[in-house]
XYZ file of C-alpha atoms in Angstrom:
346
model
C 30.966 47.621 55.569
C 29.963 48.199 52.263
C 30.248 45.981 48.923
C 32.159 48.227 46.636
C 31.544 47.531 42.926
C 34.320 49.073 40.767
C 33.032 49.911 37.123
C 35.382 50.649 34.567
C 34.173 52.199 31.231
C 34.836 52.002 27.584
C 37.419 49.061 27.245
C 38.175 48.635 23.792
C 41.655 48.058 21.418
C 42.187 51.930 22.001
C 42.264 51.929 25.634
C 43.612 48.491 26.162
C 47.189 49.624 27.391
C 45.350 51.938 30.161
C 42.771 48.692 31.139
C 46.035 46.678 31.378
C 47.373 49.073 34.170
C 43.765 48.891 35.890
C 43.971 45.196 35.437
C 47.217 44.534 36.670
C 46.846 46.582 39.992
C 43.432 44.777 40.844
C 45.234 41.193 40.629
C 48.096 42.295 42.177
C 46.090 43.610 45.510
C 43.480 40.853 44.987
C 40.760 43.503 44.699
C 37.986 42.352 42.146
C 36.844 44.965 39.440
C 34.463 45.159 36.698
C 35.169 46.498 32.888
C 32.750 47.525 30.557
C 33.917 46.425 26.691
C 32.384 48.248 23.588
C 31.311 45.543 21.239
C 32.833 46.106 18.375
C 36.091 45.977 19.728
C 35.822 42.408 19.613
C 35.330 42.155 15.796
C 38.600 44.509 15.494
C 41.062 43.189 17.931
C 43.532 40.663 17.681
C 44.590 37.792 19.245
C 46.780 39.286 21.882
C 43.681 41.498 22.941
C 41.082 38.508 23.398
C 43.477 36.415 25.118
C 44.298 38.968 27.521
C 40.583 39.519 28.064
C 39.829 35.680 28.424
C 42.926 35.540 31.040
C 41.482 38.745 33.136
C 38.036 36.716 33.063
C 39.451 33.337 34.457
C 41.418 35.582 37.233
C 38.016 37.314 38.617
C 37.780 40.248 36.801
C 34.335 40.399 35.230
C 33.703 41.915 31.616
C 30.113 43.514 30.781
C 28.450 44.408 27.898
C 29.159 48.287 27.326
C 26.735 48.655 24.117
C 28.465 48.013 20.195
C 29.008 50.871 18.994
C 29.438 53.654 21.948
C 27.279 56.427 21.265
C 25.047 58.488 23.009
C 21.982 57.473 20.947
C 22.752 53.867 20.802
C 20.309 53.474 23.876
C 18.673 56.828 24.196
C 16.972 57.608 20.682
C 17.669 54.511 18.910
C 14.581 52.463 17.882
C 13.788 48.610 19.823
C 14.964 46.813 16.769
C 18.094 48.699 16.827
C 19.153 48.215 20.582
C 18.423 44.631 20.415
C 20.709 44.462 17.692
C 23.545 46.349 19.753
C 23.002 44.294 22.543
C 22.945 41.167 20.700
C 25.964 41.782 18.324
C 28.087 42.297 21.753
C 26.517 39.075 23.344
C 27.657 37.010 20.371
C 31.439 38.144 20.286
C 31.553 37.991 23.697
C 30.380 34.027 23.564
C 32.561 33.449 20.100
C 35.540 35.181 20.922
C 35.887 35.270 24.889
C 33.896 31.956 25.765
C 30.690 33.286 27.578
C 28.281 36.202 26.826
C 28.114 38.900 29.745
C 26.220 38.747 32.666
C 25.940 42.315 33.490
C 24.827 45.476 31.105
C 25.952 49.236 31.856
C 24.957 51.611 28.626
C 27.087 54.076 27.073
C 26.841 57.080 28.677
C 24.408 56.029 31.360
C 21.620 56.266 28.402
C 18.912 54.049 28.492
C 14.825 53.977 28.189
C 12.233 51.781 28.859
C 12.696 50.288 25.575
C 16.564 49.046 26.682
C 15.193 46.802 29.765
C 12.566 45.189 27.276
C 15.473 44.924 24.830
C 17.450 42.987 27.665
C 15.166 41.002 28.514
C 13.868 39.657 25.025
C 17.639 39.415 23.546
C 20.039 38.659 26.449
C 17.716 37.005 29.323
C 21.293 35.883 30.382
C 21.859 39.601 31.608
C 20.918 39.603 35.239
C 22.474 42.760 36.206
C 21.690 46.318 35.262
C 24.170 49.299 35.851
C 22.642 52.720 36.446
C 19.451 51.590 34.057
C 15.990 53.211 34.167
C 13.329 51.896 36.001
C 12.947 47.999 34.713
C 11.211 46.608 37.194
C 7.512 46.307 35.595
C 9.411 44.419 32.829
C 12.420 42.338 34.331
C 13.191 41.025 37.519
C 16.884 41.468 36.653
C 18.767 43.468 39.543
C 19.196 46.901 39.222
C 22.566 48.269 40.712
C 21.686 52.224 41.405
C 23.649 53.132 44.250
C 26.367 55.167 42.835
C 29.413 56.876 44.354
C 31.326 59.278 42.067
C 35.087 59.562 42.510
C 35.252 61.562 39.107
C 34.278 65.062 39.503
C 33.990 65.050 35.546
C 34.756 62.406 33.285
C 37.816 60.957 33.615
C 39.112 63.513 36.608
C 39.497 61.897 40.062
C 39.244 63.318 43.778
C 39.606 61.928 46.416
C 37.959 64.444 48.749
C 35.230 64.428 46.306
C 35.116 60.220 46.579
C 35.432 60.990 50.699
C 32.590 63.118 50.734
C 30.463 60.963 48.828
C 31.483 57.883 50.361
C 30.459 59.092 53.663
C 26.581 59.757 52.292
C 26.666 56.190 51.840
C 28.163 54.077 54.370
C 25.022 52.694 55.602
C 23.902 50.956 52.205
C 24.911 47.312 51.625
C 26.736 48.310 48.407
C 27.855 50.981 46.184
C 29.258 51.347 42.725
C 32.174 53.836 41.499
C 32.473 54.527 38.080
C 35.468 55.122 36.190
C 37.212 55.876 32.772
C 40.657 54.886 32.585
C 40.907 56.135 28.969
C 40.737 59.857 29.744
C 42.940 59.116 32.822
C 46.592 61.279 33.710
C 49.439 59.315 35.377
C 47.962 61.180 38.765
C 44.561 59.859 37.931
C 45.944 56.439 38.024
C 47.456 57.168 41.369
C 44.298 58.442 42.479
C 42.148 55.355 41.420
C 44.637 53.323 43.480
C 44.698 55.693 46.688
C 40.605 55.211 46.301
C 40.426 51.651 46.284
C 43.241 51.594 49.278
C 41.241 54.084 51.146
C 38.185 51.985 50.566
C 39.774 48.598 51.595
C 41.259 50.634 54.869
C 37.490 51.473 55.729
C 36.458 47.642 55.678
C 34.561 47.511 52.230
C 35.134 44.416 50.186
C 35.714 44.453 46.567
C 33.285 42.695 44.098
C 32.005 42.364 40.777
C 28.406 42.768 40.202
C 27.541 39.199 39.541
C 29.767 38.875 42.841
C 27.449 41.307 45.021
C 25.547 38.883 47.230
C 21.749 38.127 46.294
C 20.210 39.066 49.511
C 20.793 43.104 50.092
C 18.273 43.693 52.811
C 16.119 46.427 52.541
C 16.520 47.107 55.926
C 20.358 48.460 55.027
C 19.431 51.691 54.103
C 19.909 55.279 55.658
C 17.564 56.584 58.206
C 14.625 59.048 57.187
C 16.587 62.068 54.795
C 15.098 65.743 56.091
C 15.245 66.722 52.321
C 13.163 63.817 51.124
C 10.659 64.692 53.637
C 10.771 68.079 52.106
C 10.265 66.753 48.779
C 7.442 65.017 49.652
C 5.465 67.853 51.367
C 6.017 69.778 48.233
C 4.714 67.425 46.075
C 1.499 67.352 48.209
C 0.881 70.344 48.231
C 0.670 71.176 44.651
C -1.934 69.768 42.291
C 0.193 69.669 39.226
C 3.941 68.406 39.299
C 6.580 68.239 37.210
C 10.281 66.978 37.197
C 12.700 69.614 35.373
C 15.303 66.979 34.246
C 14.783 64.010 31.844
C 18.040 62.259 32.759
C 19.355 60.108 35.335
C 18.282 62.075 38.389
C 14.686 62.489 36.781
C 13.833 58.927 36.383
C 15.137 58.149 39.641
C 13.068 60.632 41.285
C 10.042 59.470 39.326
C 10.674 56.202 40.828
C 10.948 57.100 43.983
C 7.704 59.837 44.205
C 5.746 57.200 42.559
C 6.742 54.648 45.208
C 5.264 57.226 47.703
C 2.272 57.455 45.742
C 3.055 60.767 44.578
C 1.280 61.570 40.941
C 3.645 63.460 38.564
C 2.238 64.944 35.203
C 5.414 65.705 32.944
C 9.263 65.879 32.549
C 10.166 69.150 31.404
C 13.542 70.377 30.028
C 15.114 73.834 29.177
C 13.463 75.557 25.657
C 15.873 75.081 23.088
C 17.011 71.530 24.410
C 16.528 68.710 22.320
C 14.153 66.228 23.450
C 15.403 62.789 22.870
C 12.608 60.838 23.886
C 8.574 62.259 23.568
C 7.585 60.111 26.675
C 9.556 58.753 29.706
C 7.850 56.480 32.137
C 4.635 57.049 30.795
C 4.831 60.942 31.202
C 5.238 63.306 28.441
C 8.817 65.472 28.272
C 8.284 68.928 26.833
C 9.785 72.418 26.835
C 9.572 74.502 30.103
C 7.443 77.060 28.255
C 4.790 74.424 27.425
C 4.055 73.102 30.810
C 1.009 74.393 31.894
C 2.163 76.852 34.643
C -0.464 79.710 35.565
C 0.720 80.489 39.094
C -1.565 78.359 40.969
C -1.259 74.622 41.899
C 1.582 73.909 39.975
C 5.036 72.992 41.367
C 8.118 72.123 39.221
C 10.960 70.080 40.972
C 14.483 70.226 40.177
C 15.766 66.311 39.050
C 19.554 67.436 37.776
C 23.303 67.686 39.014
C 23.929 71.023 41.129
C 26.076 72.492 38.364
C 23.075 73.300 36.559
C 21.102 74.994 39.451
C 21.791 78.223 39.246
C 20.903 78.664 35.516
C 17.596 76.623 35.856
C 16.328 78.527 39.355
C 17.000 81.964 37.493
C 14.516 80.517 34.974
C 12.187 79.109 37.249
C 12.122 82.567 39.469
C 11.814 84.922 35.995
C 8.545 82.997 35.504
C 7.612 83.456 39.180
C 7.103 79.258 39.644
C 7.023 77.426 42.663
C 10.044 74.874 42.784
C 12.005 72.486 45.256
C 15.527 72.459 45.093
C 17.406 72.405 48.174
C 19.474 75.504 48.100
C 22.902 73.643 49.517
C 24.553 71.163 47.326
C 25.801 68.520 49.820
C 21.963 68.568 50.900
C 21.192 68.067 47.369
C 23.575 65.002 46.753
C 22.584 64.048 50.034
C 18.870 63.596 49.100
C 20.213 61.897 45.317
C 21.983 59.067 47.162
C 19.128 58.357 49.629
C 16.781 58.395 46.409
C 19.119 56.070 44.766
C 19.031 53.582 48.177
C 15.252 53.569 48.458
C 14.653 52.685 45.045
C 17.301 50.051 44.881
C 16.512 48.377 48.071
């Protein structure tokens, strides 16, 4: 049995009708869910909107801080002062308009940096749960909820078979977070969301909000050793210089995993021509692929991004005759992604 956290993103005045349908289903079936609110909507919305949110919260739906503006830059390239202000603006509005500030934070587009963690700690210590955040263990003791079971194949497109495959890889974990975007859904997607929840309940799982998740989450409740993880560590040990190809969510998670295994890393790399949002992540430089010192000797590159990009990236690496690690099978790769998320969240 696992605890299931349903994470619905982008609650606003514009998406209120879509979220009302999700809330009604949650309350009618007794399955608690959580919703990420865009802070500025509390400054724009009227009494009907705010009163309904208050009622949802009273009935057990958790509403969490999803930033103020909901832009890609808000928690990626924005300064410390700007991130503090975004967090604080939403917290203040939630307190004044809904009665209490959020206890959980999830950034727009799942973008976050070490700066985000510092800002959360400094201006909103009442936030105790971070959804899909970068490594903040050296800065904050807030709980980081990273075990993610995807049901949307692309943003707003739910696929039940896709969910079932991901779920089967995560059954051994004590909890998992499932993300959805109701404002993008079609009528069929709303029906699929209901089928997803029914399927997970039939599997013997319990639905909770982030704040309702038990605190203990034993470190022993993890998957058995993953063969691809062993191969990843062997690859890293065999090279004098290691770079992670991908500076996004997976790259940051694999950095944490590899450092926990005492693996030294040298850089994050991105494709030539790709805009670099941050010059440094987790103390490592971020650089274009052509700037990484590949000399055909002791260098190795670990591909750390979603499988849909693998074909393009592998072609680049092969053309440059770079030694790289990337399990060829998509399912093996995603099993490794899930395994790493479980290890670093234990």
